[in-house]
Amino acid sequence: MSKIYKKLAVVGEVGAGKTQLINTISEISPFATEAKSSVDIGKEFTTVGIDYGRLSLAEDVALGLYGLPGQKRFSLLWDMVSQGLWGLLILVKYGDGFDSEQLDNIINHFSPYEKNIPVMIGVTHCEEADEGELDTLYEFIQMVLDDYGLTPPIYPVDPRDVESSFMILQLFDAINENNTPEDYERFEEDVG
C-alpha cells in the first residue's frame, strides 16, 4: 500500500517556537538545523535551515513537518518546501513587537490565497498576556491578512504542549475539509 504524503510548513520569526512545535509532535526524532547564535536573540540556538519531523495522520497518510525561518533572506528554503502544501502555519511571537513586514513577506511569498493553501496563525509566548493585549495583536495581524483577503484562524499555541500543538493540526484538518468561515466558527466552539 502506498502512503499519501502531505506537507505542513511552519514558518515564523526567531524564537517563535517552530523547532519546539516540531519536536513536540513529531513521531520520529526530528532533523534540526540549529546553530549557536552569534547575536543576542533571546536564546542560545537558532534555526539556520529546515527542521524536519513527521507524523502519521492515518495508516496510509503521513504529514511532513517543515520548520522554516521567517526572514525573507531564507526565501530559497521557502521555495524548496512551498509546492504541494497541505497547510501553512505562521507562528507569531507575542511580546517582542509585531513585525508586520515579516508577516507580509511570508504571505506574499507563499501566496496561500492564490494556491488555495489553508493558512493559520499561531501566537506563541502569550501565556501571561491578557485578553485585551492579545486582541490588539490579533487586530494587527488581521490588518496584514486583510491586504490579501485572508481570514484564517488566529489562535494562541504553546509549542511545548502536546495538546495545544495537536489542536493546531486538528484545526488544519477541519480547514482542509471545510473552507468556510462558518466551519471555522464551529471548530472554535468545539475546541473552545
Coordinates of C-alpha atoms in Angstrom, one line a residue:
M1 CA 0.0 0.0 0.0
S2 CA 1.4 3.4 -0.9
K3 CA 1.4 6.2 1.6
I4 CA -0.1 9.6 1.0
Y5 CA 2.4 12.3 1.9
K6 CA 1.3 15.8 3.0
K7 CA 3.4 18.8 3.9
L8 CA 2.9 21.4 6.6
A9 CA 5.2 24.4 6.5
V10 CA 5.8 26.0 9.9
V11 CA 7.2 29.5 9.4
G12 CA 7.9 32.2 11.9
E13 CA 10.2 34.7 13.4
V14 CA 13.3 33.9 15.6
G15 CA 12.2 32.3 18.8
A16 CA 8.6 31.8 17.8
G17 CA 8.7 28.1 18.6
K18 CA 9.0 26.3 15.2
T19 CA 11.6 23.8 16.3
Q20 CA 9.8 23.2 19.6
L21 CA 6.5 22.6 17.9
I22 CA 8.1 20.0 15.6
N23 CA 9.9 18.4 18.5
T24 CA 6.6 18.2 20.4
I25 CA 4.5 16.5 17.8
S26 CA 6.9 14.5 15.5
E27 CA 6.8 10.8 15.9
I28 CA 10.4 10.5 14.6
S29 CA 13.5 12.1 16.0
P30 CA 13.3 15.5 14.2
F31 CA 16.1 16.6 12.0
A32 CA 17.1 20.1 13.3
T33 CA 19.4 22.6 11.7
E34 CA 20.1 24.8 14.7
A35 CA 23.4 26.6 15.3
K36 CA 24.7 28.7 18.1
S37 CA 23.5 32.3 17.6
S38 CA 26.2 34.9 17.0
V39 CA 24.0 37.8 18.2
D40 CA 21.7 38.1 21.2
I41 CA 18.2 36.8 20.1
G42 CA 17.0 35.8 23.5
K43 CA 18.1 32.2 23.1
E44 CA 21.3 30.3 22.6
F45 CA 20.5 28.5 19.3
T46 CA 18.5 29.4 16.2
T47 CA 17.3 27.5 13.1
V48 CA 19.6 28.1 10.1
G49 CA 18.0 25.7 7.6
I50 CA 14.9 23.4 7.6
D51 CA 13.8 21.5 10.6
Y52 CA 12.0 18.3 9.7
G53 CA 9.7 15.9 11.5
R54 CA 6.9 13.5 10.6
L55 CA 3.6 12.4 12.0
S56 CA 1.2 9.7 10.8
L57 CA -2.3 11.0 10.4
A58 CA -3.7 7.6 9.4
E59 CA -2.3 4.2 8.5
D60 CA -1.7 5.4 4.9
V61 CA -1.2 9.2 5.5
A62 CA 2.0 10.8 6.7
L63 CA 2.5 14.5 7.4
G64 CA 5.9 16.1 6.9
L65 CA 6.6 18.9 9.3
Y66 CA 8.9 21.6 7.8
G67 CA 10.1 24.3 10.2
L68 CA 11.4 27.3 8.2
P69 CA 13.0 30.6 9.4
G70 CA 10.7 33.5 8.8
Q71 CA 13.2 36.1 7.5
K72 CA 12.9 36.9 3.8
R73 CA 16.6 36.0 3.2
F74 CA 15.6 32.4 3.7
S75 CA 13.1 32.5 0.8
L76 CA 15.2 29.9 -1.1
L77 CA 14.3 27.4 1.7
W78 CA 10.6 28.6 1.4
D79 CA 10.7 27.8 -2.3
M80 CA 12.1 24.2 -1.6
V81 CA 9.1 23.4 0.6
S82 CA 6.2 25.5 -0.9
Q83 CA 5.0 23.1 -3.6
G84 CA 2.0 20.9 -2.7
L85 CA 1.5 22.2 0.9
W86 CA -1.3 20.8 3.0
G87 CA -1.1 23.8 5.2
L88 CA 0.9 26.9 6.2
L89 CA 1.3 27.6 9.9
I90 CA 2.7 31.0 10.6
L91 CA 4.0 31.5 14.2
V92 CA 4.0 35.0 15.6
K93 CA 5.8 35.5 18.9
Y94 CA 3.9 37.7 21.4
G95 CA 5.7 40.3 23.3
D96 CA 8.6 41.4 21.0
G97 CA 6.6 43.9 19.0
F98 CA 4.7 42.8 15.9
D99 CA 6.7 42.7 12.6
S100 CA 4.0 43.3 10.0
E101 CA 6.6 43.4 7.2
Q102 CA 7.8 39.9 8.1
L103 CA 4.3 38.5 8.0
D104 CA 3.6 40.3 4.8
N105 CA 6.7 38.8 3.2
I106 CA 5.7 35.3 4.2
I107 CA 2.1 35.7 3.0
N108 CA 3.2 37.3 -0.3
H109 CA 5.8 34.6 -1.0
F110 CA 3.7 31.5 -0.2
S111 CA 0.6 33.0 -1.8
P112 CA -1.9 30.9 0.0
Y113 CA -4.7 33.0 -1.4
E114 CA -3.7 32.1 -5.0
K115 CA -2.7 28.4 -4.3
N116 CA -5.7 27.6 -2.1
I117 CA -3.4 26.6 0.8
P118 CA -5.1 26.6 4.2
V119 CA -3.2 29.0 6.5
M120 CA -3.4 29.5 10.2
I121 CA -1.6 32.0 12.5
G122 CA -0.4 30.6 15.9
V123 CA 0.5 33.2 18.5
T124 CA 3.2 31.9 20.9
H125 CA 4.7 33.0 24.2
C126 CA 1.3 34.6 25.2
E127 CA 0.6 32.6 28.4
E128 CA 1.0 35.8 30.5
A129 CA -0.9 38.1 28.1
D130 CA -4.2 39.5 29.0
E131 CA -7.2 39.2 26.6
G132 CA -7.0 42.9 25.6
E133 CA -3.3 42.6 24.6
L134 CA -4.0 39.5 22.6
D135 CA -7.0 41.1 20.9
T136 CA -4.8 44.1 19.9
L137 CA -2.2 41.8 18.4
Y138 CA -4.8 39.8 16.6
E139 CA -6.1 43.1 15.0
F140 CA -2.6 44.0 13.8
I141 CA -2.2 40.5 12.3
Q142 CA -5.6 40.7 10.6
M143 CA -4.8 44.1 9.1
V144 CA -1.9 42.4 7.2
L145 CA -4.1 39.5 6.2
D146 CA -6.8 41.8 5.0
D147 CA -4.5 43.1 2.3
Y148 CA -4.7 39.5 0.8
G149 CA -8.3 38.9 1.5
L150 CA -7.4 36.2 4.1
T151 CA -9.4 35.5 7.2
P152 CA -7.6 32.5 8.7
P153 CA -8.0 31.4 12.3
I154 CA -5.6 33.1 14.7
Y155 CA -5.0 31.1 17.9
P156 CA -2.7 31.1 20.8
V157 CA -0.5 28.0 20.8
D158 CA 2.1 26.6 23.2
P159 CA 4.6 24.7 21.1
R160 CA 5.8 22.9 24.2
D161 CA 2.4 21.5 25.0
V162 CA 1.3 18.3 23.1
E163 CA -2.4 19.1 23.4
S164 CA -2.1 22.7 22.2
S165 CA 0.1 21.7 19.3
F166 CA -2.2 18.9 18.2
M167 CA -5.2 21.3 18.4
I168 CA -3.5 23.2 15.6
L169 CA -3.3 20.1 13.4
Q170 CA -7.0 19.3 14.2
L171 CA -7.9 22.8 13.0
F172 CA -5.9 22.3 9.8
D173 CA -7.8 19.0 9.2
A174 CA -11.1 20.8 9.7
I175 CA -10.0 23.7 7.4
N176 CA -8.9 21.2 4.7
E177 CA -12.3 19.6 4.7
N178 CA -14.4 22.7 5.2
N179 CA -13.1 26.0 3.9
T180 CA -15.9 28.3 5.0
P181 CA -16.0 30.9 7.9
E182 CA -18.9 29.0 9.4
D183 CA -16.8 25.9 9.7
Y184 CA -14.1 27.9 11.5
E185 CA -16.7 29.1 13.9
R186 CA -18.0 25.6 14.6
F187 CA -14.5 24.4 15.2
E188 CA -13.8 27.3 17.6
E189 CA -16.9 26.3 19.5
D190 CA -15.8 22.6 19.6
V191 CA -12.2 23.3 20.9
G192 CA -13.2 26.4 22.9

